[in-house]
CSV table of C-alpha atoms and ligand atoms in Angstrom, one decimal:
chain,number,residue,atom,x,y,z
A,1,MET,CA,247.5,328.1,101.2
A,2,GLY,CA,244.6,327.5,103.5
A,3,ALA,CA,243.1,329.7,106.2
A,4,GLY,CA,242.2,326.8,108.6
A,5,LEU,CA,243.6,326.5,112.1
A,6,ALA,CA,247.3,326.1,111.2
A,7,GLY,CA,247.3,328.6,108.3
A,8,THR,CA,245.9,331.4,110.3
A,9,LEU,CA,248.1,330.8,113.4
A,10,LEU,CA,251.2,330.6,111.3
A,11,ALA,CA,250.3,333.8,109.5
A,12,ILE,CA,250.0,335.5,112.8
A,13,ASP,CA,253.4,334.1,113.9
A,14,LEU,CA,255.0,335.2,110.6
A,15,ALA,CA,253.4,338.7,110.7
A,16,ARG,CA,254.7,339.2,114.3
A,17,ARG,CA,258.2,338.5,112.9
A,18,GLY,CA,257.7,341.2,110.2
A,19,HIS,CA,256.7,339.0,107.2
A,20,ARG,CA,253.9,339.9,104.9
A,21,VAL,CA,251.5,337.0,104.3
A,22,THR,CA,248.7,336.4,101.8
A,23,ILE,CA,246.5,333.5,102.6
A,24,HIS,CA,244.4,331.9,99.8
A,25,GLU,CA,241.5,330.0,101.1
A,26,ARG,CA,239.2,327.8,99.1
A,27,ARG,CA,236.0,328.5,101.2
A,28,PRO,CA,234.1,331.7,101.4
A,29,ASP,CA,234.6,333.9,104.4
A,30,PRO,CA,232.8,332.0,107.2
A,31,ARG,CA,232.4,335.3,109.1
A,32,LYS,CA,230.2,336.6,106.4
A,33,SER,CA,228.5,333.6,104.8
A,34,ARG,CA,227.7,331.6,108.0
A,35,ALA,CA,227.5,328.6,105.7
A,36,SER,CA,228.0,326.3,108.7
A,37,ALA,CA,225.5,328.0,111.0
A,38,GLY,CA,223.4,325.6,112.9
A,39,ARG,CA,226.1,322.9,113.3
A,40,SER,CA,228.5,323.5,116.1
A,41,ILE,CA,231.6,321.3,115.9
A,42,ASN,CA,234.1,321.3,118.7
A,43,LEU,CA,237.6,320.1,119.3
A,44,ALA,CA,239.7,319.3,122.4
A,45,LEU,CA,242.4,321.8,123.0
A,46,ALA,CA,245.4,320.6,125.1
A,47,ASN,CA,248.7,321.9,126.3
A,48,ARG,CA,250.6,322.0,123.1
A,49,GLY,CA,248.0,324.0,121.3
A,50,ILE,CA,247.6,326.3,124.3
A,51,HIS,CA,251.3,326.9,124.4
A,52,ALA,CA,251.4,327.9,120.7
A,53,LEU,CA,248.3,330.2,121.1
A,54,GLU,CA,249.8,331.7,124.2
A,55,ARG,CA,253.0,332.5,122.4
A,56,ALA,CA,251.0,334.3,119.7
A,57,GLY,CA,249.4,336.4,122.4
A,58,LEU,CA,245.9,334.9,121.9
A,59,MET,CA,245.0,332.9,124.9
A,60,GLU,CA,243.5,335.7,126.9
A,61,ARG,CA,240.8,336.0,124.2
A,62,ILE,CA,240.3,332.3,123.8
A,63,ARG,CA,240.3,331.2,127.4
A,64,PRO,CA,236.8,332.5,128.2
A,65,THR,CA,235.4,330.4,125.3
A,66,LEU,CA,236.8,327.1,126.6
A,67,ILE,CA,234.9,324.4,128.6
A,68,PRO,CA,237.4,322.4,130.7
A,69,MET,CA,236.8,318.6,130.7
A,70,ALA,CA,238.4,316.8,133.7
A,71,GLY,CA,238.0,313.3,132.5
A,72,ARG,CA,236.1,310.7,130.5
A,73,MET,CA,232.5,310.1,131.6
A,74,LEU,CA,231.8,306.5,130.6
A,75,HIS,CA,228.2,305.5,129.8
A,76,ASP,CA,227.5,301.8,130.0
A,77,GLU,CA,224.7,300.0,128.3
A,78,GLU,CA,222.4,300.3,131.3
A,79,GLY,CA,223.1,304.1,131.5
A,80,ARG,CA,225.4,303.9,134.5
A,81,LEU,CA,228.0,306.6,134.6
A,82,GLN,CA,231.6,306.6,135.8
A,83,LEU,CA,234.1,309.4,135.6
A,84,VAL,CA,237.7,308.4,134.8
A,85,PRO,CA,239.9,311.5,135.4
A,86,TYR,CA,242.4,312.4,132.7
A,87,GLY,CA,245.0,313.5,135.2
A,88,HIS,CA,245.6,313.7,138.9
A,89,LYS,CA,246.3,317.4,139.3
A,90,PRO,CA,243.7,320.1,139.1
A,91,HIS,CA,245.2,321.7,136.0
A,92,GLU,CA,245.3,318.4,134.1
A,93,VAL,CA,242.2,319.0,132.0
A,94,ILE,CA,241.5,319.3,128.3
A,95,SER,CA,239.2,321.9,126.9
A,96,SER,CA,236.4,321.9,124.4
A,97,VAL,CA,236.6,324.7,121.9
A,98,SER,CA,234.4,325.6,119.0
A,99,ARG,CA,236.2,324.9,115.7
A,100,SER,CA,234.5,327.7,113.8
A,101,GLY,CA,234.8,330.2,116.7
A,102,LEU,CA,238.5,329.5,117.1
A,103,ASN,CA,239.1,329.7,113.3
A,104,GLU,CA,237.2,333.0,113.0
A,105,LEU,CA,239.1,334.5,116.0
A,106,LEU,CA,242.4,333.5,114.4
A,107,MET,CA,241.3,335.0,111.1
A,108,ASP,CA,240.4,338.3,112.9
A,109,ALA,CA,243.7,338.3,114.8
A,110,ALA,CA,245.7,337.6,111.6
A,111,GLU,CA,244.1,340.5,109.7
A,112,ALA,CA,244.5,342.7,112.8
A,113,THR,CA,248.3,342.4,112.5
A,114,GLY,CA,248.0,344.6,109.3
A,115,ARG,CA,250.4,342.3,107.5
A,116,VAL,CA,248.1,339.4,106.6
A,117,SER,CA,245.5,339.5,103.9
A,118,ILE,CA,243.1,336.5,103.5
A,119,ARG,CA,241.7,336.0,100.0
A,120,PHE,CA,238.6,333.8,100.2
A,121,GLY,CA,237.1,331.6,97.5
A,122,GLN,CA,240.5,331.0,96.0
A,123,ALA,CA,241.4,327.3,95.7
A,124,CYS,CA,245.0,326.3,95.0
A,125,CYS,CA,245.1,323.8,92.2
A,126,GLY,CA,248.8,323.4,91.8
A,127,VAL,CA,252.2,325.1,92.0
A,128,ASP,CA,254.5,325.9,89.1
A,129,PHE,CA,257.9,325.6,90.8
A,130,THR,CA,259.8,326.5,87.6
A,131,ARG,CA,258.1,329.9,87.2
A,132,ARG,CA,257.5,330.3,91.0
A,133,LYS,CA,253.8,330.7,90.6
A,134,VAL,CA,250.8,329.2,92.5
A,135,LEU,CA,247.8,328.2,90.4
A,136,LEU,CA,244.5,329.5,91.8
A,137,ARG,CA,240.9,329.0,90.8
A,138,SER,CA,238.0,331.0,92.2
A,139,GLY,CA,235.3,328.5,91.2
A,140,GLU,CA,234.7,325.2,89.3
A,141,ASP,CA,234.5,326.9,85.9
A,142,ALA,CA,236.7,329.8,86.5
A,143,GLU,CA,240.0,330.2,84.7
A,144,ILE,CA,243.2,329.3,86.5
A,145,ARG,CA,245.3,332.3,87.5
A,146,ASN,CA,249.0,332.3,88.1
A,147,VAL,CA,250.1,334.2,91.2
A,148,PRO,CA,253.8,334.8,91.9
A,149,TYR,CA,255.2,333.7,95.3
A,150,GLU,CA,258.3,334.0,97.3
A,151,ILE,CA,257.6,331.1,99.6
A,152,VAL,CA,254.5,328.8,99.6
A,153,LEU,CA,253.4,327.3,102.9
A,154,GLY,CA,250.8,324.6,102.5
A,155,THR,CA,248.4,324.6,105.3
A,156,ASP,CA,245.6,323.3,103.1
A,157,GLY,CA,244.6,320.3,105.1
A,158,SER,CA,244.5,316.6,104.5
A,159,ALA,CA,243.8,316.8,100.8
A,160,SER,CA,246.5,319.3,100.3
A,161,ALA,CA,247.2,320.6,96.7
A,162,VAL,CA,250.6,322.0,97.8
A,163,ARG,CA,251.5,318.5,99.0
A,164,ALA,CA,250.5,317.0,95.7
A,165,ALA,CA,252.7,319.5,93.8
A,166,ILE,CA,255.7,318.9,96.0
A,167,LEU,CA,255.3,315.1,95.7
A,168,GLU,CA,254.9,315.3,91.9
A,169,ARG,CA,258.0,317.6,91.5
A,170,THR,CA,260.2,315.5,93.8
A,171,GLY,CA,258.9,312.0,93.0
A,172,GLY,CA,258.0,311.7,96.7
A,173,ARG,CA,255.8,309.2,98.4
A,174,LEU,CA,252.2,309.4,99.7
A,175,ASP,CA,250.9,306.8,102.0
A,176,GLU,CA,247.1,307.0,102.8
A,177,GLU,CA,246.0,304.5,105.4
A,178,PRO,CA,242.2,304.4,105.7
A,179,LEU,CA,240.9,303.4,109.1
A,180,GLY,CA,238.0,301.4,107.9
A,181,HIS,CA,235.8,303.3,110.3
A,182,GLY,CA,234.0,306.6,109.6
A,183,TYR,CA,232.2,309.2,111.7
A,184,LYS,CA,228.9,311.1,111.9
A,185,GLU,CA,228.4,314.4,113.8
A,186,LEU,CA,225.2,314.5,115.8
A,187,SER,CA,223.7,316.8,118.4
A,188,ILE,CA,222.5,316.7,122.0
A,189,PRO,CA,220.6,320.0,122.4
A,190,SER,CA,220.6,322.1,125.6
A,191,ALA,CA,217.7,321.8,128.1
A,192,PRO,CA,215.3,324.7,128.5
A,193,GLY,CA,217.2,327.8,129.8
A,194,GLY,CA,220.4,326.7,128.1
A,195,ARG,CA,221.2,324.1,130.8
A,196,PHE,CA,223.4,321.1,130.0
A,197,GLN,CA,221.6,317.8,129.9
A,198,MET,CA,224.7,315.9,131.1
A,199,GLU,CA,227.8,316.8,133.2
A,200,GLU,CA,229.4,319.6,131.3
A,201,HIS,CA,233.0,319.2,132.5
A,202,ALA,CA,233.6,315.9,130.9
A,203,LEU,CA,234.1,314.2,127.6
A,204,HIS,CA,231.3,311.7,127.4
A,205,ILE,CA,232.0,308.3,125.9
A,206,TRP,CA,229.7,305.4,125.1
A,207,PRO,CA,232.4,302.6,124.5
A,208,ARG,CA,230.8,299.7,122.8
A,209,GLY,CA,233.8,297.5,121.8
A,210,ASP,CA,234.0,297.8,118.1
A,211,TYR,CA,232.7,301.3,118.0
A,212,MET,CA,231.7,304.3,120.2
A,213,LEU,CA,229.8,307.5,120.6
A,214,ILE,CA,231.4,310.5,122.2
A,215,ALA,CA,230.1,314.0,123.1
A,216,LEU,CA,231.9,317.2,123.9
A,217,PRO,CA,230.2,320.3,125.5
A,218,ASN,CA,229.5,323.6,123.7
A,219,SER,CA,229.2,326.9,125.5
A,220,ASP,CA,225.4,327.2,124.6
A,221,GLY,CA,224.6,324.2,126.7
A,222,SER,CA,224.5,321.7,123.9
A,223,PHE,CA,226.9,318.8,123.2
A,224,THR,CA,228.3,317.8,119.8
A,225,ALA,CA,228.2,314.0,119.6
A,226,THR,CA,230.2,312.0,117.2
A,227,LEU,CA,229.4,308.4,116.3
A,228,PHE,CA,232.4,306.4,115.2
A,229,LEU,CA,231.4,303.1,113.4
A,230,PRO,CA,233.0,300.6,111.0
A,231,ASN,CA,232.2,301.4,107.4
A,232,ARG,CA,231.0,297.8,106.7
A,233,GLY,CA,229.6,294.9,108.8
A,234,PRO,CA,226.6,294.3,111.1
A,235,ASP,CA,226.8,297.6,113.1
A,236,SER,CA,228.2,299.9,110.4
A,237,PHE,CA,227.4,302.9,108.3
A,238,GLU,CA,226.6,300.6,105.4
A,239,ALA,CA,224.0,298.9,107.6
A,240,LEU,CA,222.4,302.1,108.8
A,241,LYS,CA,220.5,302.8,105.6
A,242,ASP,CA,217.3,304.3,107.0
A,243,ALA,CA,215.7,305.9,110.0
A,244,SER,CA,214.5,302.7,111.6
A,245,ALA,CA,218.0,301.1,111.4
A,246,VAL,CA,219.5,304.2,113.1
A,247,LEU,CA,216.8,304.1,115.8
A,248,ARG,CA,217.3,300.4,116.4
A,249,LEU,CA,221.0,300.8,116.9
A,250,PHE,CA,220.6,303.6,119.3
A,251,GLU,CA,217.8,301.8,121.2
A,252,ARG,CA,220.0,298.8,121.6
A,253,ARG,CA,223.4,300.3,122.3
A,254,PHE,CA,223.0,304.0,123.2
A,255,ALA,CA,219.6,304.2,125.0
A,256,ASP,CA,220.5,307.0,127.5
A,257,ALA,CA,221.9,309.1,124.7
A,258,LEU,CA,218.9,308.5,122.4
A,259,ALA,CA,216.7,310.0,125.1
A,260,LEU,CA,218.6,313.3,124.8
A,261,MET,CA,218.7,313.4,121.0
A,262,PRO,CA,215.3,314.4,119.6
A,263,GLY,CA,216.9,315.2,116.2
A,264,LEU,CA,218.9,312.0,115.9
A,265,VAL,CA,217.4,310.7,112.7
A,266,GLU,CA,217.4,314.0,111.0
A,267,ASP,CA,221.0,314.7,112.0
A,268,PHE,CA,222.0,311.2,110.9
A,269,LEU,CA,220.4,311.3,107.5
A,270,GLU,CA,221.4,314.9,106.7
A,271,ASN,CA,225.0,315.1,108.0
A,272,PRO,CA,227.7,313.7,105.8
A,273,THR,CA,229.6,310.5,106.9
A,274,GLY,CA,233.2,311.5,107.5
A,275,HIS,CA,236.1,309.5,106.3
A,276,LEU,CA,239.1,308.8,108.6
A,277,GLU,CA,242.6,308.0,107.5
A,278,THR,CA,246.3,308.5,108.4
A,279,ILE,CA,248.3,310.4,105.9
A,280,ARG,CA,252.1,310.1,105.7
A,281,CYS,CA,254.1,311.7,103.0
A,282,ARG,CA,257.7,312.4,102.1
A,283,PRO,CA,259.2,314.9,101.5
A,284,TRP,CA,257.4,317.8,103.2
A,285,TYR,CA,259.3,320.5,101.3
A,286,PHE,CA,260.7,321.5,97.9
A,287,GLU,CA,264.0,323.3,97.9
A,288,ASP,CA,263.5,326.9,99.2
A,289,HIS,CA,260.1,327.2,97.6
A,290,ALA,CA,257.5,325.3,99.6
A,291,LEU,CA,256.7,323.4,102.8
A,292,VAL,CA,253.6,321.6,104.1
A,293,LEU,CA,252.6,321.5,107.7
A,294,GLY,CA,249.6,320.5,109.8
A,295,ASP,CA,247.2,318.0,108.3
A,296,ALA,CA,248.7,318.7,104.9
A,297,ALA,CA,251.9,317.0,106.0
A,298,HIS,CA,250.5,314.4,108.6
A,299,ALA,CA,246.7,313.9,108.9
A,300,ILE,CA,245.9,311.6,111.8
A,301,VAL,CA,242.8,309.9,113.2
A,302,PRO,CA,241.1,312.0,115.9
A,303,PHE,CA,241.3,309.6,118.9
A,304,HIS,CA,244.0,311.4,120.8
A,305,GLY,CA,242.4,314.8,120.1
A,306,GLN,CA,245.8,316.0,118.8
A,307,GLY,CA,245.5,316.9,115.1
A,308,MET,CA,245.0,320.6,115.7
A,309,ASN,CA,247.3,320.6,118.7
A,310,THR,CA,250.0,319.0,116.6
A,311,ALA,CA,249.4,321.5,113.8
A,312,PHE,CA,249.8,324.4,116.2
A,313,GLU,CA,252.9,322.8,117.6
A,314,ASP,CA,254.2,322.6,114.0
A,315,CYS,CA,253.8,326.4,113.8
A,316,ASP,CA,255.7,326.8,117.1
A,317,ALA,CA,258.5,324.6,115.8
A,318,LEU,CA,258.8,326.5,112.5
A,319,VAL,CA,258.9,329.8,114.4
A,320,ASP,CA,261.7,328.4,116.7
A,321,LEU,CA,263.7,327.6,113.6
A,322,LEU,CA,263.1,331.0,112.1
A,323,GLU,CA,264.6,332.5,115.2
A,324,LYS,CA,267.9,330.9,114.4
A,325,LYS,CA,269.3,333.6,112.2
A,326,ASP,CA,271.3,333.3,108.9
A,327,ARG,CA,269.6,330.2,107.7
A,328,SER,CA,268.3,329.7,104.2
A,329,TRP,CA,264.7,328.7,103.7
A,330,GLU,CA,265.8,325.4,102.4
A,331,HIS,CA,267.8,324.8,105.5
A,332,ILE,CA,264.9,325.8,107.7
A,333,PHE,CA,262.5,323.5,105.8
A,334,SER,CA,264.8,320.6,105.9
A,335,ALA,CA,265.5,321.1,109.7
A,336,PHE,CA,261.7,321.3,110.2
A,337,GLU,CA,261.1,318.0,108.5
A,338,SER,CA,263.9,316.2,110.4
A,339,LEU,CA,262.6,317.6,113.7
A,340,ARG,CA,258.9,317.0,113.3
A,341,ARG,CA,258.7,313.8,111.3
A,342,PRO,CA,259.5,311.4,114.2
A,343,ASP,CA,256.9,313.2,116.3
A,344,ALA,CA,254.3,313.2,113.6
A,345,ASP,CA,254.8,309.5,113.1
A,346,ALA,CA,254.6,308.9,116.8
A,347,ILE,CA,251.3,310.8,117.3
A,348,ALA,CA,249.8,309.1,114.3
A,349,ALA,CA,250.6,305.7,115.9
A,350,MET,CA,249.4,306.7,119.3
A,351,SER,CA,246.1,308.1,117.8
A,352,LEU,CA,245.4,304.8,116.2
A,353,GLU,CA,246.2,303.0,119.5
A,354,ASN,CA,243.9,305.3,121.4
A,355,TYR,CA,240.9,304.3,119.4
A,356,MET,CA,241.0,300.8,120.9
A,357,GLU,CA,241.5,302.4,124.4
A,358,MET,CA,238.5,304.7,124.0
A,359,ARG,CA,236.0,302.2,122.4
A,360,SER,CA,237.0,299.2,124.5
A,361,THR,CA,239.9,299.0,127.0
A,362,VAL,CA,238.7,302.0,129.0
A,363,ARG,CA,235.9,299.8,130.4
A,364,GLU,CA,238.1,297.1,131.8
A,365,PRO,CA,238.9,297.2,135.6
A,366,ALA,CA,242.6,296.4,134.8
A,367,PHE,CA,242.8,299.6,132.7
A,368,GLN,CA,241.4,301.7,135.5
A,369,LEU,CA,243.8,300.0,138.1
A,370,LYS,CA,246.8,300.7,135.8
A,371,LYS,CA,245.7,304.4,135.6
A,372,GLU,CA,245.6,304.6,139.4
A,373,ILE,CA,249.0,302.9,139.6
A,374,SER,CA,250.4,305.4,137.1
A,375,PHE,CA,249.2,308.4,139.1
A,376,ARG,CA,250.7,306.9,142.3
A,377,LEU,CA,254.0,306.2,140.4
A,378,GLU,CA,254.0,309.8,139.1
A,379,GLU,CA,253.7,311.1,142.7
A,380,ARG,CA,256.7,308.9,143.7
A,381,HIS,CA,258.8,309.7,140.6
A,382,PRO,CA,257.5,313.0,139.2
A,383,ARG,CA,260.3,313.5,136.6
A,384,ARG,CA,260.6,309.9,135.6
A,385,PHE,CA,257.2,308.3,135.4
A,386,ILE,CA,254.4,310.3,133.8
A,387,ALA,CA,251.4,308.5,132.3
A,388,ARG,CA,251.7,308.5,128.5
A,389,TYR,CA,248.3,310.2,128.1
A,390,SER,CA,249.6,313.0,130.4
A,391,MET,CA,252.9,313.3,128.5
A,392,VAL,CA,250.8,313.8,125.3
A,393,MET,CA,248.1,316.0,126.6
A,394,PHE,CA,249.5,318.0,129.6
A,395,HIS,CA,253.2,318.1,128.8
A,396,ARG,CA,255.1,319.0,125.7
A,397,THR,CA,257.4,316.0,125.8
A,398,PRO,CA,258.2,315.3,122.1
A,399,PHE,CA,255.7,312.7,120.9
A,400,ALA,CA,258.4,310.2,119.9
A,401,GLU,CA,259.9,310.4,123.4
A,402,ALA,CA,256.4,310.0,125.0
A,403,ARG,CA,255.8,306.9,122.9
A,404,ARG,CA,259.2,305.4,123.7
A,405,ARG,CA,258.8,306.0,127.4
A,406,GLY,CA,255.2,304.9,127.2
A,407,ALA,CA,256.1,301.5,125.9
A,408,ILE,CA,258.5,300.9,128.9
A,409,GLN,CA,255.9,302.2,131.3
A,410,ARG,CA,253.3,299.9,129.9
A,411,GLU,CA,255.6,296.9,130.6
A,412,ILE,CA,256.2,298.1,134.2
A,413,LEU,CA,252.4,298.6,134.7
A,414,ASP,CA,251.7,295.2,133.3
A,415,ALA,CA,254.1,293.6,135.7
A,416,LEU,CA,252.7,295.5,138.7
A,417,ALA,CA,249.0,294.9,137.8
A,418,ALA,CA,249.6,291.2,137.1
A,419,ASN,CA,249.1,290.1,140.7
A,420,ALA,CA,246.9,292.9,142.0
A,421,THR,CA,243.2,293.8,141.8
A,422,SER,CA,243.5,297.0,143.9
A,423,LEU,CA,246.1,299.7,144.6
A,424,ASP,CA,246.9,298.3,148.1
A,425,GLN,CA,248.0,295.0,146.6
A,426,VAL,CA,250.6,296.7,144.3
A,427,ASP,CA,254.3,296.0,145.1
A,428,PHE,CA,255.7,299.6,145.1
A,429,ASP,CA,259.2,298.4,146.1
A,430,LEU,CA,259.2,296.4,142.8
A,431,ALA,CA,257.9,299.5,141.0
A,432,ASP,CA,260.7,301.7,142.4
A,433,ARG,CA,263.3,299.1,141.3
A,434,LEU,CA,261.9,298.8,137.8
A,435,ILE,CA,261.7,302.5,137.3
A,436,GLY,CA,265.3,302.9,138.5
A,437,GLU,CA,266.5,300.3,136.1
A,438,ARG,CA,264.3,301.1,133.1
A,439,LEU,CA,263.6,304.8,133.2
A,440,PRO,CA,266.9,306.2,134.7
A,441,GLU,CA,266.8,309.5,132.8
A,442,GLU,CA,264.2,312.2,133.5
A,443,VAL,CA,261.4,313.2,131.1
A,444,PRO,CA,262.8,316.1,129.0
A,445,ALA,CA,261.7,319.5,130.4
A,446,ALA,CA,258.8,321.1,128.6
A,447,ASP,CA,260.9,323.6,126.7
A,448,ALA,CA,263.6,321.1,125.7
B,1,FAD,C1,236.0,314.2,113.7
B,1,FAD,C2,237.3,314.9,114.0
B,1,FAD,C3,237.5,315.3,115.3
B,1,FAD,C4,238.7,316.0,115.6
B,1,FAD,N1,238.9,316.3,116.9
B,1,FAD,C5,240.1,316.9,117.2
B,1,FAD,C6,240.4,317.3,118.6
B,1,FAD,O1,239.5,317.1,119.5
B,1,FAD,N2,241.5,317.9,118.8
B,1,FAD,C7,242.5,318.2,117.9
B,1,FAD,O2,243.5,318.7,118.2
B,1,FAD,N3,242.2,317.8,116.6
B,1,FAD,C8,241.1,317.2,116.2
B,1,FAD,N4,240.8,316.9,114.9
B,1,FAD,C9,241.9,317.2,113.9
B,1,FAD,C10,241.8,318.6,113.4
B,1,FAD,O3,240.6,318.9,112.9
B,1,FAD,C11,242.9,318.8,112.4
B,1,FAD,O4,244.1,318.2,112.7
B,1,FAD,C12,243.1,320.3,112.1
B,1,FAD,O5,242.0,320.9,111.6
B,1,FAD,C13,244.3,320.5,111.2
B,1,FAD,O6,244.4,321.9,110.9
B,1,FAD,P1,245.0,322.4,109.5
B,1,FAD,O7,245.0,323.8,109.5
B,1,FAD,O8,246.2,321.6,109.2
B,1,FAD,O9,243.9,321.8,108.5
B,1,FAD,P2,242.4,322.3,108.3
B,1,FAD,O10,241.8,322.8,109.6
B,1,FAD,O11,241.7,321.2,107.6
B,1,FAD,O12,242.5,323.6,107.4
B,1,FAD,C14,242.8,323.5,106.0
B,1,FAD,C15,242.2,324.8,105.3
B,1,FAD,O13,242.7,324.8,104.0
B,1,FAD,C16,241.6,325.0,103.1
B,1,FAD,N5,241.9,324.4,101.8
B,1,FAD,C17,241.8,323.1,101.6
B,1,FAD,N6,242.2,322.9,100.3
B,1,FAD,C18,242.5,324.1,99.8
B,1,FAD,C19,243.0,324.5,98.5
B,1,FAD,N7,243.2,323.6,97.5
B,1,FAD,N8,243.3,325.8,98.3
B,1,FAD,C20,243.0,326.7,99.3
B,1,FAD,N9,242.6,326.3,100.5
B,1,FAD,C21,242.3,325.0,100.8
B,1,FAD,C22,240.4,324.5,103.8
B,1,FAD,O14,239.2,325.0,103.4
B,1,FAD,C23,240.7,324.8,105.3
B,1,FAD,O15,240.3,326.1,105.6
B,1,FAD,C24,239.7,316.2,114.6
B,1,FAD,C25,239.4,315.9,113.3
B,1,FAD,C26,238.2,315.2,113.0
B,1,FAD,C27,238.0,314.8,111.6
């Protein structure tokens, strides 16, 4: 259920293993209707997602569409710029990719296997586990049809109908944690001739303490900007009721961005305000009938740019389990949940933590010094000390392990930065001793 990012990649993976897959997708075919034409929305693709796409044989087609981003370009209130690199090696970049472009490419690739058929305009509205049928509706007023299934895989996103059916049948638990902040997608158009109006190889951030604006490049020279704001309070979505309130906020806090956004007011008033929450649920499967994965199992806030990457890593993990022969579906689903739940919980927590880093901490000199110290420590202890951000984005260290090591590393960095204002004042003998004592074992290899 659901031909989004996870559903289409998983269908390709399953088809390559000989399975026949039918995907029921609520939306019309975006390749025909172009319903979202005019709004380009992009996502940051990182190592985990790339690995899964590579394994499915798709990266050669996707790579030319990517725009590498080497770091965060910080915009202060006076319009001064500072690039804070993500990593310290040339390949340590993340890439901006078009959501619709990637989804459509995955749809094409799924259908090209000859084993996947995508039925559009079919919304799942329940699962009858007793009769092994999914309930589908092709429009608000249309009758519900019962369609038999062998296995149902719920890749129907954060409001998953498959998840609801599993939880109802098992008496499971759903925990929805709203962030209290929402988002609005805005646009920075290209300059004449399709030129970028800002540095293209960076993720731009306007960190403003309680909130922020970010912008990622698109291949047509434009940027998609996203404003993250509290839902209520002085500078909030609730307070931005009309054009003049929007302009006042941008004049006051985002003046250099405003100069590049001629359509700001129109975008702001026309585009919906997105809701942000973390979703945790239990269980993820029902017997040998059904499993949820991707956002349907664990929707997270977008501040680590890992929702899609994690959903793709889910597909990878399921395929790994399928490769172990002679297991029942129930055994596979149960193993999947045991394996992935700790990592889903860890990336959910790290994504929430990263909001504070992006909107606030990133501006502090101590943050930047600690980043420099971590890169130096990584050079000295390449298998023991790897910045947490790098473990998440550039490695495939399990998220739970990245979070555990990250907490120890933070204490080491706090101790080293306590008496230093620059790299040459850092006591690296102390660093070596602390790492030896507290991080004795190596970071698990990527394929562990
Ligand atoms: C503002 C924002 C920025 C983000 N930025 C990033 C980023 O930079 N990097 C990153 O990795 N992630 C990012 N994410 C997260 C990412 O978008 C999701 O994690 C990802 O889309 C999850 O993929 P999915 O296939 O599980 O769900 P989706 O992509 O949501 O796909 C679900 C599909 O199921 C369909 N569907 C829904 N309900 C039904 C139903 N009842 N019946 C049939 N079909 C149904 C939907 O139409 C959709 O096609 C961001 C999210 C947001 C909100």
